[in-house]
Amino acid sequence: MVSTRGRYALRVLIDLANNQKDSYVPMKDVAVRQGVSLKYLEQILPLLKQQNLVVGIQGKGGGYRLTKKPEEYTIGEILQATEKDLAPVECLAEGALTCPRRSECKTIAFWEGLKNTVDSYLNSKTLADLLQTEYS
């Protein structure tokens, strides 16, 4: 399950893509437009910054902006920056200990297939795809 942190990270990046033009976007403006607490955004932005998805400056004219074009961001990399893990089961989580039942597990192939399908889908969609989504 994708957490609120992951969903809000997508919303922040979409907002930046829509509003940055040639300048930095103040997070207080993003918070208002997105209806998200500024304090919560301040917890998400360092994760995005660590992965070089955004760059920020402080002071007058400060804020954040994208580091690359929207079509260069995959949804997978954005969610990887904010989520601990998107594995469908604990034994496939990054850094998990090898399950002692793995060699006899009748479901592991199913879970691996699900993980691969989800990863493939997330990595096939970009921020630009989300920007083009029309809602009625």
PDB file of C-alpha atoms in Angstrom:
ATOM      1  CA  MET A   1       0.000   0.000   0.000  1.00  0.00           C
ATOM      2  CA  VAL A   2       1.303   3.452  -0.878  1.00  0.00           C
ATOM      3  CA  SER A   3       1.370   5.731   2.162  1.00  0.00           C
ATOM      4  CA  THR A   4       0.151   9.281   2.425  1.00  0.00           C
ATOM      5  CA  ARG A   5       3.794  10.347   2.150  1.00  0.00           C
ATOM      6  CA  GLY A   6       4.092   8.732  -1.283  1.00  0.00           C
ATOM      7  CA  ARG A   7       0.787  10.133  -2.522  1.00  0.00           C
ATOM      8  CA  TYR A   8       1.651  13.629  -1.321  1.00  0.00           C
ATOM      9  CA  ALA A   9       5.116  13.413  -2.901  1.00  0.00           C
ATOM     10  CA  LEU A  10       3.439  12.823  -6.261  1.00  0.00           C
ATOM     11  CA  ARG A  11       1.122  15.781  -5.664  1.00  0.00           C
ATOM     12  CA  VAL A  12       4.061  18.035  -4.715  1.00  0.00           C
ATOM     13  CA  LEU A  13       6.031  17.123  -7.828  1.00  0.00           C
ATOM     14  CA  ILE A  14       2.987  17.622 -10.061  1.00  0.00           C
ATOM     15  CA  ASP A  15       2.419  21.023  -8.449  1.00  0.00           C
ATOM     16  CA  LEU A  16       6.056  22.011  -8.970  1.00  0.00           C
ATOM     17  CA  ALA A  17       5.912  20.907 -12.600  1.00  0.00           C
ATOM     18  CA  ASN A  18       2.789  23.014 -13.136  1.00  0.00           C
ATOM     19  CA  ASN A  19       3.989  26.107 -11.296  1.00  0.00           C
ATOM     20  CA  GLN A  20       7.770  26.459 -11.337  1.00  0.00           C
ATOM     21  CA  LYS A  21       8.180  28.283 -14.667  1.00  0.00           C
ATOM     22  CA  ASP A  22      11.685  29.813 -14.315  1.00  0.00           C
ATOM     23  CA  SER A  23      11.672  30.236 -10.544  1.00  0.00           C
ATOM     24  CA  TYR A  24      11.482  28.353  -7.284  1.00  0.00           C
ATOM     25  CA  VAL A  25       8.060  27.549  -5.833  1.00  0.00           C
ATOM     26  CA  PRO A  26       7.475  28.335  -2.152  1.00  0.00           C
ATOM     27  CA  MET A  27       6.255  25.274  -0.254  1.00  0.00           C
ATOM     28  CA  LYS A  28       3.656  27.340   1.570  1.00  0.00           C
ATOM     29  CA  ASP A  29       2.021  27.960  -1.818  1.00  0.00           C
ATOM     30  CA  VAL A  30       2.120  24.252  -2.667  1.00  0.00           C
ATOM     31  CA  ALA A  31       0.648  23.417   0.750  1.00  0.00           C
ATOM     32  CA  VAL A  32      -2.279  25.782   0.152  1.00  0.00           C
ATOM     33  CA  ARG A  33      -2.948  24.566  -3.401  1.00  0.00           C
ATOM     34  CA  GLN A  34      -2.733  20.915  -2.386  1.00  0.00           C
ATOM     35  CA  GLY A  35      -4.573  21.227   0.918  1.00  0.00           C
ATOM     36  CA  VAL A  36      -1.662  19.629   2.772  1.00  0.00           C
ATOM     37  CA  SER A  37      -0.048  20.768   6.001  1.00  0.00           C
ATOM     38  CA  LEU A  38       3.221  22.649   5.453  1.00  0.00           C
ATOM     39  CA  LYS A  39       4.722  20.696   8.379  1.00  0.00           C
ATOM     40  CA  TYR A  40       3.958  17.431   6.599  1.00  0.00           C
ATOM     41  CA  LEU A  41       5.477  18.671   3.344  1.00  0.00           C
ATOM     42  CA  GLU A  42       8.592  19.639   5.294  1.00  0.00           C
ATOM     43  CA  GLN A  43       8.955  15.951   6.222  1.00  0.00           C
ATOM     44  CA  ILE A  44       8.580  14.790   2.605  1.00  0.00           C
ATOM     45  CA  LEU A  45      10.872  17.293   0.885  1.00  0.00           C
ATOM     46  CA  PRO A  46      14.137  16.080   2.460  1.00  0.00           C
ATOM     47  CA  LEU A  47      13.399  12.592   1.087  1.00  0.00           C
ATOM     48  CA  LEU A  48      12.891  14.036  -2.395  1.00  0.00           C
ATOM     49  CA  LYS A  49      15.961  16.226  -2.059  1.00  0.00           C
ATOM     50  CA  GLN A  50      18.151  13.281  -0.921  1.00  0.00           C
ATOM     51  CA  GLN A  51      17.271  11.450  -4.130  1.00  0.00           C
ATOM     52  CA  ASN A  52      17.952  14.592  -6.218  1.00  0.00           C
ATOM     53  CA  LEU A  53      14.320  14.794  -7.347  1.00  0.00           C
ATOM     54  CA  VAL A  54      14.051  18.424  -6.220  1.00  0.00           C
ATOM     55  CA  VAL A  55      16.423  21.219  -5.362  1.00  0.00           C
ATOM     56  CA  GLY A  56      15.663  24.012  -2.924  1.00  0.00           C
ATOM     57  CA  ILE A  57      16.948  27.349  -1.750  1.00  0.00           C
ATOM     58  CA  GLN A  58      16.052  29.359   1.324  1.00  0.00           C
ATOM     59  CA  GLY A  59      15.356  33.047   1.730  1.00  0.00           C
ATOM     60  CA  LYS A  60      13.618  35.589  -0.451  1.00  0.00           C
ATOM     61  CA  GLY A  61      12.638  34.022  -3.756  1.00  0.00           C
ATOM     62  CA  GLY A  62      13.321  30.606  -2.269  1.00  0.00           C
ATOM     63  CA  GLY A  63      11.430  27.395  -2.551  1.00  0.00           C
ATOM     64  CA  TYR A  64      11.785  24.208  -4.547  1.00  0.00           C
ATOM     65  CA  ARG A  65      11.930  23.156  -8.157  1.00  0.00           C
ATOM     66  CA  LEU A  66      12.318  19.964 -10.139  1.00  0.00           C
ATOM     67  CA  THR A  67      15.820  18.833 -11.067  1.00  0.00           C
ATOM     68  CA  LYS A  68      14.783  17.404 -14.425  1.00  0.00           C
ATOM     69  CA  LYS A  69      11.934  17.376 -16.927  1.00  0.00           C
ATOM     70  CA  PRO A  70       8.653  15.694 -15.868  1.00  0.00           C
ATOM     71  CA  GLU A  71       9.062  12.991 -18.517  1.00  0.00           C
ATOM     72  CA  GLU A  72      12.372  11.977 -16.889  1.00  0.00           C
ATOM     73  CA  TYR A  73      10.777  11.082 -13.532  1.00  0.00           C
ATOM     74  CA  THR A  74       9.266   7.630 -13.178  1.00  0.00           C
ATOM     75  CA  ILE A  75       6.529   7.112 -10.641  1.00  0.00           C
ATOM     76  CA  GLY A  76       8.576   4.167  -9.383  1.00  0.00           C
ATOM     77  CA  GLU A  77      11.572   6.323  -8.465  1.00  0.00           C
ATOM     78  CA  ILE A  78       9.369   8.887  -6.728  1.00  0.00           C
ATOM     79  CA  LEU A  79       7.642   6.248  -4.619  1.00  0.00           C
ATOM     80  CA  GLN A  80      10.956   4.525  -3.883  1.00  0.00           C
ATOM     81  CA  ALA A  81      12.198   7.827  -2.445  1.00  0.00           C
ATOM     82  CA  THR A  82       9.278   8.102  -0.044  1.00  0.00           C
ATOM     83  CA  GLU A  83       8.176   4.552   0.765  1.00  0.00           C
ATOM     84  CA  LYS A  84      10.066   2.085   2.893  1.00  0.00           C
ATOM     85  CA  ASP A  85       9.146  -0.701   0.514  1.00  0.00           C
ATOM     86  CA  LEU A  86       6.444  -1.587  -1.979  1.00  0.00           C
ATOM     87  CA  ALA A  87       6.929  -5.354  -1.739  1.00  0.00           C
ATOM     88  CA  PRO A  88       3.602  -7.194  -1.481  1.00  0.00           C
ATOM     89  CA  VAL A  89       4.935  -9.545   1.224  1.00  0.00           C
ATOM     90  CA  GLU A  90       7.605  -9.195   3.898  1.00  0.00           C
ATOM     91  CA  CYS A  91       9.882 -11.898   2.478  1.00  0.00           C
ATOM     92  CA  LEU A  92      10.358  -9.837  -0.729  1.00  0.00           C
ATOM     93  CA  ALA A  93      11.081  -6.573   1.079  1.00  0.00           C
ATOM     94  CA  GLU A  94      14.497  -5.073   0.534  1.00  0.00           C
ATOM     95  CA  GLY A  95      16.939  -6.382   3.119  1.00  0.00           C
ATOM     96  CA  ALA A  96      14.578  -9.111   4.366  1.00  0.00           C
ATOM     97  CA  LEU A  97      16.101 -12.263   5.735  1.00  0.00           C
ATOM     98  CA  THR A  98      15.732 -15.296   3.502  1.00  0.00           C
ATOM     99  CA  CYS A  99      12.647 -17.190   4.569  1.00  0.00           C
ATOM    100  CA  PRO A 100      13.478 -20.709   5.746  1.00  0.00           C
ATOM    101  CA  ARG A 101      10.389 -21.950   3.876  1.00  0.00           C
ATOM    102  CA  ARG A 102      11.293 -20.290   0.565  1.00  0.00           C
ATOM    103  CA  SER A 103      12.447 -23.501  -1.157  1.00  0.00           C
ATOM    104  CA  GLU A 104       9.103 -25.171  -0.434  1.00  0.00           C
ATOM    105  CA  CYS A 105       6.873 -22.094  -0.678  1.00  0.00           C
ATOM    106  CA  LYS A 106       3.995 -22.625  -3.099  1.00  0.00           C
ATOM    107  CA  THR A 107       3.148 -18.905  -3.232  1.00  0.00           C
ATOM    108  CA  ILE A 108       6.538 -17.213  -3.703  1.00  0.00           C
ATOM    109  CA  ALA A 109       6.333 -17.235  -7.507  1.00  0.00           C
ATOM    110  CA  PHE A 110       2.936 -15.550  -7.303  1.00  0.00           C
ATOM    111  CA  TRP A 111       4.245 -12.809  -4.989  1.00  0.00           C
ATOM    112  CA  GLU A 112       7.344 -12.284  -7.125  1.00  0.00           C
ATOM    113  CA  GLY A 113       5.146 -11.977 -10.208  1.00  0.00           C
ATOM    114  CA  LEU A 114       2.934  -9.428  -8.477  1.00  0.00           C
ATOM    115  CA  LYS A 115       5.967  -7.417  -7.346  1.00  0.00           C
ATOM    116  CA  ASN A 116       7.469  -7.485 -10.848  1.00  0.00           C
ATOM    117  CA  THR A 117       4.166  -6.414 -12.411  1.00  0.00           C
ATOM    118  CA  VAL A 118       3.747  -3.517  -9.980  1.00  0.00           C
ATOM    119  CA  ASP A 119       7.376  -2.410 -10.358  1.00  0.00           C
ATOM    120  CA  SER A 120       7.125  -2.589 -14.142  1.00  0.00           C
ATOM    121  CA  TYR A 121       3.929  -0.527 -14.174  1.00  0.00           C
ATOM    122  CA  LEU A 122       5.295   2.122 -11.782  1.00  0.00           C
ATOM    123  CA  ASN A 123       8.480   2.419 -13.827  1.00  0.00           C
ATOM    124  CA  SER A 124       6.553   2.687 -17.103  1.00  0.00           C
ATOM    125  CA  LYS A 125       4.639   5.799 -15.981  1.00  0.00           C
ATOM    126  CA  THR A 126       6.173   9.237 -15.642  1.00  0.00           C
ATOM    127  CA  LEU A 127       5.350  12.476 -13.934  1.00  0.00           C
ATOM    128  CA  ALA A 128       4.521  13.827 -17.404  1.00  0.00           C
ATOM    129  CA  ASP A 129       1.884  11.090 -17.777  1.00  0.00           C
ATOM    130  CA  LEU A 130       0.212  12.273 -14.574  1.00  0.00           C
ATOM    131  CA  LEU A 131       0.328  15.884 -15.769  1.00  0.00           C
ATOM    132  CA  GLN A 132      -1.600  14.883 -18.894  1.00  0.00           C
ATOM    133  CA  THR A 133      -4.332  12.989 -17.057  1.00  0.00           C
ATOM    134  CA  GLU A 134      -7.732  14.557 -17.665  1.00  0.00           C
ATOM    135  CA  TYR A 135     -10.549  14.317 -15.140  1.00  0.00           C
ATOM    136  CA  SER A 136     -14.202  14.870 -15.855  1.00  0.00           C
TER     137      SER A 136
END
